[in-house]
Short mmCIF file of C-alpha atoms in Angstrom, two decimals:
data_model
loop_
_atom_site.label_atom_id
_atom_site.label_comp_id
_atom_site.label_asym_id
_atom_site.label_seq_id
_atom_site.Cartn_x
_atom_site.Cartn_y
_atom_site.Cartn_z
CA GLU S 1 64.52 222.50 -17.02
CA ASP S 2 65.40 226.21 -16.33
CA GLN S 3 62.81 227.83 -14.16
CA VAL S 4 62.01 231.09 -12.54
CA THR S 5 59.77 231.55 -9.74
CA GLN S 6 58.76 235.09 -8.09
CA SER S 7 57.32 235.64 -4.89
CA PRO S 8 54.88 236.91 -3.69
CA GLU S 9 52.20 237.24 -6.91
CA ALA S 10 51.33 240.98 -5.27
CA LEU S 11 52.53 243.21 -2.54
CA ARG S 12 50.73 246.11 -1.21
CA LEU S 13 52.89 248.27 1.27
CA GLN S 14 52.50 251.74 3.06
CA GLU S 15 54.59 254.49 1.58
CA GLY S 16 57.80 254.30 3.73
CA GLU S 17 57.24 250.61 4.46
CA SER S 18 60.48 248.60 3.50
CA SER S 19 60.30 245.14 2.22
CA SER S 20 61.89 242.44 -0.34
CA LEU S 21 60.87 240.54 -3.64
CA ASN S 22 62.14 237.02 -4.11
CA CYS S 23 63.15 235.64 -7.44
CA SER S 24 64.09 231.83 -7.19
CA TYR S 25 65.51 230.17 -10.11
CA THR S 26 66.93 226.85 -11.33
CA VAL S 27 69.39 227.00 -14.24
CA SER S 28 72.18 224.83 -15.48
CA GLY S 29 74.87 227.47 -14.98
CA LEU S 30 73.97 231.05 -14.95
CA ARG S 31 75.01 233.67 -17.27
CA GLY S 32 73.22 236.70 -15.97
CA LEU S 33 70.10 237.21 -13.87
CA PHE S 34 68.14 240.45 -14.73
CA TRP S 35 65.43 242.48 -12.81
CA TYR S 36 63.05 244.74 -14.89
CA ARG S 37 60.29 247.23 -14.01
CA GLN S 38 57.03 247.21 -16.03
CA ASP S 39 54.49 249.79 -15.80
CA PRO S 40 50.84 249.13 -17.12
CA GLY S 41 50.78 249.04 -20.82
CA LYS S 42 54.32 249.51 -21.32
CA GLY S 43 57.34 247.60 -22.12
CA PRO S 44 59.60 246.19 -19.18
CA GLU S 45 62.32 248.71 -18.33
CA PHE S 46 65.81 247.56 -17.43
CA LEU S 47 67.05 247.69 -13.76
CA PHE S 48 69.71 245.45 -13.15
CA THR S 49 71.60 242.74 -14.17
CA LEU S 50 73.52 240.35 -11.59
CA TYR S 51 76.21 237.69 -12.84
CA SER S 52 77.53 235.73 -9.76
CA ALA S 53 76.76 234.79 -6.20
CA GLY S 54 77.51 237.62 -3.54
CA GLU S 55 77.21 240.50 -6.49
CA GLU S 56 74.88 243.28 -5.24
CA LYS S 57 73.70 246.32 -7.43
CA GLU S 58 71.76 249.52 -6.24
CA LYS S 59 69.91 252.43 -7.87
CA GLU S 60 67.98 254.68 -5.91
CA ARG S 61 65.56 252.88 -3.54
CA LEU S 62 66.56 249.58 -4.95
CA LYS S 63 69.01 247.24 -4.47
CA ALA S 64 69.59 243.79 -5.99
CA THR S 65 71.36 240.62 -4.47
CA LEU S 66 72.23 237.35 -5.87
CA THR S 67 72.77 233.80 -4.04
CA LYS S 68 72.99 230.56 -6.05
CA LYS S 69 69.57 229.89 -5.75
CA GLU S 70 67.61 233.24 -5.60
CA SER S 71 67.73 236.90 -5.64
CA PHE S 72 66.31 239.66 -3.87
CA LEU S 73 65.01 242.87 -4.94
CA HIS S 74 65.14 245.13 -1.70
CA ILE S 75 62.84 248.33 -1.85
CA THR S 76 63.87 250.99 1.12
CA ALA S 77 61.35 253.63 1.91
CA PRO S 78 59.22 253.27 -1.41
CA LYS S 79 57.08 255.84 -2.81
CA PRO S 80 53.92 255.58 -4.61
CA GLU S 81 55.83 256.04 -7.81
CA ASP S 82 57.56 252.99 -7.31
CA SER S 83 54.40 250.94 -7.63
CA ALA S 84 54.75 248.70 -10.74
CA THR S 85 55.31 244.97 -11.85
CA TYR S 86 58.92 243.94 -11.02
CA LEU S 87 60.14 241.21 -13.21
CA CYS S 88 62.89 238.67 -13.05
CA ALA S 89 64.59 236.49 -15.77
CA VAL S 90 67.50 234.32 -15.89
CA GLN S 91 69.69 233.29 -18.84
CA ALA S 92 71.83 229.83 -18.89
CA ARG S 93 75.37 230.02 -19.93
CA SER S 94 74.79 227.54 -22.36
CA SER S 95 72.25 229.73 -24.13
CA ALA S 96 73.23 232.69 -26.63
CA SER S 97 69.81 233.85 -26.38
CA LYS S 98 67.06 232.42 -24.68
CA ILE S 99 65.94 234.38 -21.48
CA ILE S 100 63.43 232.67 -19.33
CA PHE S 101 61.17 235.37 -17.19
CA GLY S 102 59.24 234.79 -14.04
CA SER S 103 55.65 235.93 -13.66
CA GLY S 104 56.33 238.76 -11.82
CA THR S 105 55.39 240.57 -8.64
CA ARG S 106 52.61 243.64 -8.64
CA LEU S 107 53.75 246.02 -6.16
CA SER S 108 51.42 248.84 -4.89
CA ILE S 109 52.54 251.63 -2.62
CA ARG S 110 50.02 253.53 -0.84
CA PRO S 111 50.69 257.10 0.01
CA GLU K 1 67.09 258.41 -29.17
CA ALA K 2 67.97 254.87 -28.53
CA GLN K 3 64.68 252.97 -29.01
CA VAL K 4 62.51 249.86 -30.05
CA THR K 5 59.42 250.59 -31.97
CA GLN K 6 56.93 248.43 -32.69
CA ASN K 7 53.74 248.78 -35.00
CA PRO K 8 50.89 248.41 -34.62
CA ARG K 9 50.31 249.17 -31.10
CA TYR K 10 46.72 247.83 -31.00
CA LEU K 11 45.09 245.40 -33.49
CA ILE K 12 41.77 243.73 -33.65
CA THR K 13 41.44 241.05 -36.19
CA VAL K 14 39.47 237.78 -37.24
CA THR K 15 40.58 234.18 -37.07
CA GLY K 16 42.65 233.06 -40.04
CA LYS K 17 43.65 236.86 -41.63
CA LYS K 18 47.19 237.36 -42.02
CA LEU K 19 48.81 239.62 -40.15
CA THR K 20 52.63 241.32 -39.47
CA VAL K 21 53.61 243.31 -36.39
CA THR K 22 56.73 244.93 -37.69
CA CYS K 23 59.81 245.92 -35.03
CA SER K 24 62.60 248.11 -35.59
CA GLN K 25 65.58 248.95 -33.68
CA ASN K 26 68.10 251.81 -33.93
CA MET K 27 70.82 250.72 -31.89
CA ASN K 28 72.57 248.36 -33.98
CA HIS K 29 71.96 245.36 -32.29
CA GLU K 30 72.67 241.58 -33.31
CA TYR K 31 70.09 240.20 -31.10
CA MET K 32 66.23 240.67 -31.37
CA SER K 33 63.66 238.61 -29.77
CA TRP K 34 59.38 238.41 -29.90
CA TYR K 35 57.63 237.64 -26.49
CA ARG K 36 54.31 237.17 -25.90
CA GLN K 37 52.67 238.27 -22.52
CA ASP K 38 49.68 236.37 -20.81
CA PRO K 39 48.14 236.99 -17.37
CA GLY K 40 49.66 234.63 -14.99
CA LEU K 41 52.15 233.01 -17.15
CA GLY K 42 54.47 236.08 -17.55
CA LEU K 43 56.58 236.83 -20.76
CA ARG K 44 57.51 233.66 -22.95
CA GLN K 45 59.97 233.94 -25.87
CA ILE K 46 58.28 233.15 -29.42
CA TYR K 47 61.39 233.56 -31.64
CA TYR K 48 64.68 235.06 -31.42
CA SER K 49 67.46 235.99 -33.81
CA MET K 50 71.21 236.29 -33.40
CA ASN K 51 71.98 238.35 -36.46
CA VAL K 52 70.54 238.66 -40.22
CA GLU K 53 69.34 235.26 -41.39
CA VAL K 54 69.85 233.71 -38.10
CA THR K 55 66.69 232.89 -36.25
CA ASP K 56 65.55 230.29 -33.92
CA LYS K 57 62.48 229.14 -31.98
CA GLY K 58 61.94 230.02 -28.48
CA ASP K 59 59.43 228.52 -26.16
CA VAL K 60 56.21 229.06 -28.08
CA PRO K 61 56.74 229.33 -31.80
CA GLU K 62 53.73 227.35 -33.00
CA GLY K 63 51.41 229.77 -35.18
CA TYR K 64 54.27 232.09 -35.67
CA LYS K 65 57.02 233.07 -38.17
CA VAL K 66 59.72 235.53 -38.27
CA SER K 67 62.25 236.87 -40.64
CA ARG K 68 65.34 238.87 -40.21
CA LYS K 69 66.45 240.22 -43.85
CA GLU K 70 67.92 243.50 -42.25
CA LYS K 71 69.56 244.19 -38.81
CA ARG K 72 67.38 246.66 -37.87
CA ASN K 73 63.96 244.90 -38.60
CA PHE K 74 62.51 241.76 -37.03
CA PRO K 75 58.81 241.52 -38.00
CA LEU K 76 56.38 238.94 -36.46
CA ILE K 77 54.03 237.04 -38.88
CA LEU K 78 50.88 235.18 -38.03
CA GLU K 79 49.90 233.63 -41.07
CA SER K 80 46.52 232.24 -39.67
CA PRO K 81 45.83 233.86 -36.55
CA SER K 82 43.51 232.23 -33.96
CA PRO K 83 41.91 233.39 -30.69
CA ASN K 84 44.45 232.09 -28.52
CA GLN K 85 46.85 234.17 -29.89
CA THR K 86 45.09 237.07 -28.34
CA SER K 87 47.98 238.56 -26.17
CA LEU K 88 50.38 241.03 -25.66
CA TYR K 89 53.27 241.06 -27.64
CA PHE K 90 56.67 242.61 -27.24
CA CYS K 91 59.85 242.85 -29.42
CA ALA K 92 63.02 243.59 -27.66
CA SER K 93 66.79 243.92 -28.95
CA ARG K 94 70.36 243.61 -27.13
CA ALA K 95 73.70 244.19 -28.49
CA GLY K 96 75.03 240.58 -27.49
CA THR K 97 77.85 239.77 -24.87
CA SER K 98 80.77 241.65 -23.72
CA GLY K 99 83.71 239.72 -22.42
CA GLY K 100 80.91 236.55 -21.53
CA ASN K 101 78.44 238.80 -20.02
CA THR K 102 75.05 239.55 -21.65
CA ASP K 103 74.29 243.06 -22.57
CA THR K 104 70.82 244.81 -21.65
CA GLN K 105 67.69 244.27 -23.28
CA TYR K 106 65.73 246.56 -24.45
CA PHE K 107 62.21 246.54 -25.06
CA GLY K 108 59.62 248.04 -27.27
CA PRO K 109 56.17 249.59 -26.02
CA GLY K 110 54.00 246.43 -26.80
CA THR K 111 51.46 245.32 -29.50
CA ARG K 112 48.15 244.32 -27.96
CA LEU K 113 46.56 241.82 -30.34
CA THR K 114 42.71 240.63 -30.16
CA VAL K 115 41.92 237.88 -32.50
CA LEU K 116 38.06 237.34 -32.71
#
């Protein structure tokens, strides 16, 4: 069964304190792995898509990496405005439309 | 502006009173989906549509109906809502796949539904 597990559930950091969020996945042939940011009361906002092991993508203070079993979202020198819930999702190669989400990591950055 | 819109944004109703949540996208996307989001469970797919008149069940379709008569619209219908359908609902759309890669999925702002 395809599955996505994110850890930790919640993470509190000091401004400038770098860290990583983990997304472990089990899928029968990966078509794509996605990272989203979600602010309270809003819809998820797309960040990255990764397609194959070894791939990396960056955007401002965020960098996403992918292996055959997991993905990491690295946050370098975070700022309070990076506080949000970060969601990971996967799509199997066998599926045209089904996308499975993890339950998210709630990130809080203290000034 | 490219966007996915949902209405209403907030709804309080009573058990058994039929309701429809509308979803519309202006990006000419083929794929549209409905998700519900509950604390600790993440986003779960209810139904999806790959094009006009083509829909299929997601992980939690019980108690819901959808239709796709036009490419831009994908309404979610609760024929007889129950309290366990109290949740935050999101509509999403994407173009499809390009060269085997999945295109970006865009989400609406959400509809917070309470069923008493």
